[in-house]
Short mmCIF file of C-alpha atoms in Angstrom, two decimals:
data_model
loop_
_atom_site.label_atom_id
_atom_site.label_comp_id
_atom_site.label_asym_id
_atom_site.label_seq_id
_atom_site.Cartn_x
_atom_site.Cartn_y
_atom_site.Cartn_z
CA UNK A 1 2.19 22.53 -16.25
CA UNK A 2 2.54 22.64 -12.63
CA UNK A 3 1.07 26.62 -12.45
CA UNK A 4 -1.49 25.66 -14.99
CA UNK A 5 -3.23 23.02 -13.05
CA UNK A 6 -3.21 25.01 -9.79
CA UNK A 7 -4.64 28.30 -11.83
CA UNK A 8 -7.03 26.22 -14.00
CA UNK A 9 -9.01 23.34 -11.77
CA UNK A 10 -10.79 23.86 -9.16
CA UNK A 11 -9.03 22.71 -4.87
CA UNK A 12 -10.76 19.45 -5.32
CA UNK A 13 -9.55 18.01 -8.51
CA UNK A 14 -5.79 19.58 -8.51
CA UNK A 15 -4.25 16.65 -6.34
CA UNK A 16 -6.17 13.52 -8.49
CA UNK A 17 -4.98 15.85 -12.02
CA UNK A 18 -1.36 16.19 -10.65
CA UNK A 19 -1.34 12.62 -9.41
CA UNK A 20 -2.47 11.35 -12.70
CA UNK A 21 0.09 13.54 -14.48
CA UNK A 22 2.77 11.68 -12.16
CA UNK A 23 1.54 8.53 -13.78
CA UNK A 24 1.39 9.95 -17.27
CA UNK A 25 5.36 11.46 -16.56
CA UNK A 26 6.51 8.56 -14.80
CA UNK A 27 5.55 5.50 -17.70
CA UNK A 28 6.17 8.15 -20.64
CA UNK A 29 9.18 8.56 -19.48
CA UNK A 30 10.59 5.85 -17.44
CA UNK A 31 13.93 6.12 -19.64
CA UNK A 32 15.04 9.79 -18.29
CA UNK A 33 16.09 10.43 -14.95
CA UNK A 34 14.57 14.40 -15.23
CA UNK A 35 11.32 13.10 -16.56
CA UNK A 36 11.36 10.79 -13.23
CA UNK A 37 12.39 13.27 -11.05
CA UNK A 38 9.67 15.49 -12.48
CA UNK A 39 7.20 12.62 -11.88
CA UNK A 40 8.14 12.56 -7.98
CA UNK A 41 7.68 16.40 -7.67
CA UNK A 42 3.78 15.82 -9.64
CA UNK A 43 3.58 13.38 -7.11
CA UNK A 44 4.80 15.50 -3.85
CA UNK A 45 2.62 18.39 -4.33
CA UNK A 46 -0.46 16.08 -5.40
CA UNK A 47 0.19 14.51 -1.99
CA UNK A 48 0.14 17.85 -0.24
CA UNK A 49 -2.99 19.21 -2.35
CA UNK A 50 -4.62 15.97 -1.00
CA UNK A 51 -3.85 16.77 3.01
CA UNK A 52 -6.01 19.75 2.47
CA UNK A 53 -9.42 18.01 1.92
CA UNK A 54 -8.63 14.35 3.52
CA UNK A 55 -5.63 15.35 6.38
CA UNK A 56 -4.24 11.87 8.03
CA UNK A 57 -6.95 12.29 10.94
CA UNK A 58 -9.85 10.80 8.80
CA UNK A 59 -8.53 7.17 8.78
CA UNK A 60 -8.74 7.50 12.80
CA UNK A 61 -11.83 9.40 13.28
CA UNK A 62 -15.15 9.04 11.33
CA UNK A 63 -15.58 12.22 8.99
CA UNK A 64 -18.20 12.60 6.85
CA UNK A 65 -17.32 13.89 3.65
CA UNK A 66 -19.51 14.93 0.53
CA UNK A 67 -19.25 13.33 -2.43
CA UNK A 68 -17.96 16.42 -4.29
CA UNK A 69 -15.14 15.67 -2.26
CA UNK A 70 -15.00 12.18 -1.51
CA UNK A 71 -14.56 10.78 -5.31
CA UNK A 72 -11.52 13.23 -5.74
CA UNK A 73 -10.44 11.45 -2.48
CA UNK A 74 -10.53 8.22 -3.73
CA UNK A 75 -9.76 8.33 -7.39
CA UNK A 76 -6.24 10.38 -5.11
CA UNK A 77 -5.98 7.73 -3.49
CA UNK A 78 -5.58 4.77 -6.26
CA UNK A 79 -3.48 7.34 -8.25
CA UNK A 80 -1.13 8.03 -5.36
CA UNK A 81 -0.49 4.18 -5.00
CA UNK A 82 0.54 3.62 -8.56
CA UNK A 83 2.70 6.51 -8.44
CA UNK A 84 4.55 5.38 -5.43
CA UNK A 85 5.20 1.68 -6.96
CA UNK A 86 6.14 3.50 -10.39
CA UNK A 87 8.96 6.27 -8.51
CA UNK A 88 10.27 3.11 -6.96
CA UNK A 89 10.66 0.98 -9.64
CA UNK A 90 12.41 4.16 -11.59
CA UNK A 91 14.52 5.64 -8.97
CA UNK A 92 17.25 7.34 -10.13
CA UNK A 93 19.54 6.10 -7.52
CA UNK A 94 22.22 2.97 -8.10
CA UNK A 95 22.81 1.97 -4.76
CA UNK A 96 20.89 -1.10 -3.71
CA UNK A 97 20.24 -0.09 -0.01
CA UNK A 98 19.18 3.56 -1.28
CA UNK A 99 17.26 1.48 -3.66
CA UNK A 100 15.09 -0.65 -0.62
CA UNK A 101 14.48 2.30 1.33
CA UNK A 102 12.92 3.68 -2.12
CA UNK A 103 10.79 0.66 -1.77
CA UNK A 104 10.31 1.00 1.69
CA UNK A 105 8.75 4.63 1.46
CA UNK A 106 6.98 2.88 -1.63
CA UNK A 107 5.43 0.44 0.72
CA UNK A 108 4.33 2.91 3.56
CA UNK A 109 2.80 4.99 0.94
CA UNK A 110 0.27 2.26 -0.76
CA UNK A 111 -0.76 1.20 2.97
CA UNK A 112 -1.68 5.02 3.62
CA UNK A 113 -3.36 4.95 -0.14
CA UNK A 114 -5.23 1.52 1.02
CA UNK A 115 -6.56 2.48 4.07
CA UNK A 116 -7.74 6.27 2.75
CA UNK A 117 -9.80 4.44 0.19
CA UNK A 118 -10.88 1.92 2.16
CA UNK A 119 -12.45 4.20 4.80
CA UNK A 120 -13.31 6.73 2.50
CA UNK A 121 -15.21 4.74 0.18
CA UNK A 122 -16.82 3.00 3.72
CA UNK A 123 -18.30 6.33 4.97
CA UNK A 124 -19.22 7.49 1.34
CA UNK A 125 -21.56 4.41 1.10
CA UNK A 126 -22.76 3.49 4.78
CA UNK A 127 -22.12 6.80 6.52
CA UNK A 128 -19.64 7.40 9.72
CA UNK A 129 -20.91 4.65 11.63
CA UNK A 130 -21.13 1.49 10.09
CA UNK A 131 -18.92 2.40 6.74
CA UNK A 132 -16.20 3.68 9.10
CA UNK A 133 -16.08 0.09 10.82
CA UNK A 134 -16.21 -1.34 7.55
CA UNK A 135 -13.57 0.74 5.90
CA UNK A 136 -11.37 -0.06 8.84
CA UNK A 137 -11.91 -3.53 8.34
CA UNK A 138 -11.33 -3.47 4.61
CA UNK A 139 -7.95 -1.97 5.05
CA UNK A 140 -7.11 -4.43 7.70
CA UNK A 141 -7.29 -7.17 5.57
CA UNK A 142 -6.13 -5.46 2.37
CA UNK A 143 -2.58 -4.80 4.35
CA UNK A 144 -3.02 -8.87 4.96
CA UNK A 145 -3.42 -9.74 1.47
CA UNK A 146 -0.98 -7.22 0.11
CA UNK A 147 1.66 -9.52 2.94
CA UNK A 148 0.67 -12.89 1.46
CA UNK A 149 0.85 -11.40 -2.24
CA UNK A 150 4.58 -10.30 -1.89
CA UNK A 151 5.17 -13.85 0.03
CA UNK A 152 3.53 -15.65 -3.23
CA UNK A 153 6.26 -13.17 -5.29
CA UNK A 154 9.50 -14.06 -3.37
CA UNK A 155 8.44 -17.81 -4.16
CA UNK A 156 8.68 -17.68 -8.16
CA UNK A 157 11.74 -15.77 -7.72
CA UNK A 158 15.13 -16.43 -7.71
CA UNK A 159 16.70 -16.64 -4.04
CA UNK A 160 18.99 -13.49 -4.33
CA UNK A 161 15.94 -11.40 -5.84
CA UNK A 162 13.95 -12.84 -2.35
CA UNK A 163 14.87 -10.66 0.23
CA UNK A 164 12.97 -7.32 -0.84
CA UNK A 165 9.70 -8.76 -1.42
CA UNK A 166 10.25 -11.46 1.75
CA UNK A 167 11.20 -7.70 4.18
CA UNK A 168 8.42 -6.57 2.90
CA UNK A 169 5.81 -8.72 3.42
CA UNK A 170 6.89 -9.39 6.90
CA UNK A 171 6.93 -5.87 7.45
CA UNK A 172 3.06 -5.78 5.84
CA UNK A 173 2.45 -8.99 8.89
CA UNK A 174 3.99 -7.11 11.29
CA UNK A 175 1.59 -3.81 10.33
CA UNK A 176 -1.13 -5.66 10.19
CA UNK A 177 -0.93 -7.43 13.12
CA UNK A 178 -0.61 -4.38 15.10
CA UNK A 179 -3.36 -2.76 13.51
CA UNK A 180 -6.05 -5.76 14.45
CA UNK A 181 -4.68 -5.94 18.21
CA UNK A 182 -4.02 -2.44 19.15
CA UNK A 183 -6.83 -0.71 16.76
CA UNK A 184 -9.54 -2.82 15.45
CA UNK A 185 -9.56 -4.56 18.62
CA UNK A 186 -10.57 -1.43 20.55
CA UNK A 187 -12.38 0.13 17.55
CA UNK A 188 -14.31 -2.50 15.32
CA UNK A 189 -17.53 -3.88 17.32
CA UNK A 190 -20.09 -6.99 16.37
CA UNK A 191 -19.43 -8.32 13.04
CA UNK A 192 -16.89 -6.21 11.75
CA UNK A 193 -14.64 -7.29 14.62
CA UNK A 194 -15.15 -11.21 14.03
CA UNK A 195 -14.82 -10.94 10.24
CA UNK A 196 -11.28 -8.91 10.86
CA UNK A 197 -9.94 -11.42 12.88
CA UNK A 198 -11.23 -14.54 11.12
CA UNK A 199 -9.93 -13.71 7.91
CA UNK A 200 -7.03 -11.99 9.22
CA UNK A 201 -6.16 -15.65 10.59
CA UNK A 202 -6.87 -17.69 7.88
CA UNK A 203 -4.62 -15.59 5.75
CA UNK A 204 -1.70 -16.14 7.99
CA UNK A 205 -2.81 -19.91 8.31
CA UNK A 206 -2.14 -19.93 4.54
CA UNK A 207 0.56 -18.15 4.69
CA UNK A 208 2.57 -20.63 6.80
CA UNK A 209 1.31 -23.80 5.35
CA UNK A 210 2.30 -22.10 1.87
CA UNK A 211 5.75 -21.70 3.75
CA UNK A 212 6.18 -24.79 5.19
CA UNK A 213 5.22 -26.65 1.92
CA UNK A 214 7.92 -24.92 0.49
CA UNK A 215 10.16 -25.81 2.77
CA UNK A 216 9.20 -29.37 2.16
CA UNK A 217 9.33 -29.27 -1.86
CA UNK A 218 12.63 -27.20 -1.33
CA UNK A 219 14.32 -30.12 0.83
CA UNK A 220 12.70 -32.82 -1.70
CA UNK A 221 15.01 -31.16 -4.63
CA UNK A 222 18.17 -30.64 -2.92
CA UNK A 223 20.08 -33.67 -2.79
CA UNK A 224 21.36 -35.40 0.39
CA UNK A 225 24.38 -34.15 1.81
CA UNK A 226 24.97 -37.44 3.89
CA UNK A 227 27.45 -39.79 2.53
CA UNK A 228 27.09 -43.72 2.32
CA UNK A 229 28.10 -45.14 5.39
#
């Protein structure tokens, strides 16, 4: 299958078809470890066929890119985020630390997904200038969101199933963070700058008053440990 995709479409399309064949592989067969494995190689070379016609150097610098190109880019880019969430959930491995780095790798891999659609779809519709700004933006507060959505997670779960989602949002904070002080801040001008950092802030706002009234309802429910005097 792999041979027949490479001989049969066209440089464009063979990293969106092999990414969507990863998909296909990996929920067909979820129950075999070769049919998972297979999924991961569909998913490896997809990954590679994509460097060729949107390399890692497009989500610093604004490159114009046809839209011949550009909807391969992005439908790649959606594909290659649900295959990275879908090898981690089925990775053949047992050990639980082996297990969070899977999830780890899983992580890194949607943020580089997010941010190629972001500021590929930004310079598709506005152009280099303002759509690169924008796209940059975007992804800023997608990697925000993404951060408070694993925090909401850890909260309906039980509190050994926590610390995955918890590392991982914080991790997602931490990213973020970085990315609005030691990118945006230099990069995004006018409006795009102000938008970052307002909703950037009133994400982590909610984030620690969603926190803290946990904390509260948590000490509410757990009975006093003080005994009558």
């Amino acid at each position: 299958v792999l041979i027949a995709v490479l001989v049969a479409f066209d440089g464009r399309l063979v990293a969106p078809v092999l990414l969507a064949l990863a998909v296909t592989v990996a929920v067909a067969g979820r129950h075999s470890v070769v049919a998972r494995w297979a999924a991961i190689g569909f998913t490896g070379v997809g990954s590679l066929m994509l460097q060729f016609y949107a390399p890692i150097f497009t989500l610093f610098e604004a490159t114009p890119l046809p839209a011949r190109i550009a909807l391969p880019v992005l439908a790649s880019a959606v594909l290659l985020a649900g295959c990275a969430v879908l090898s981690a959930r089925s990775a053949p491995v047992a050990d639980e630390d082996q297990r969070s780095l899977c999830w780890g790798i899983a992580a890194a891999v949607c943020i580089y997904a997010v941010t190629l659609f972001t500021v590929t779809a930004g310079v598709l519709i506005a152009g280099v200038d303002g759509g690169f700004l924008a796209g940059q933006m975007a992804a800023t507060i997608c990697w925000i969101v993404m951060a408070a959505a694993l925090f909401a997670v850890a909260q309906n779960r039980r509190r050994e199933d926590r610390a995955a989602p918890i590392l991982g949002g914080l991790a997602l904070t931490a990213a973020a963070t970085t990315k609005l002080f030691l990118f945006d801040l230099g990069t995004l001008d006018g409006m795009f700058r102000v938008v970052a950092f307002i909703v950037v802030g009133l994400v982590l706002l909610g984030m620690g008053a969603g926190y803290a009234r946990s904390l509260a309802g948590r000490g509410m429910r757990e009975p006093s440990r003080v005994g009558p005097v």
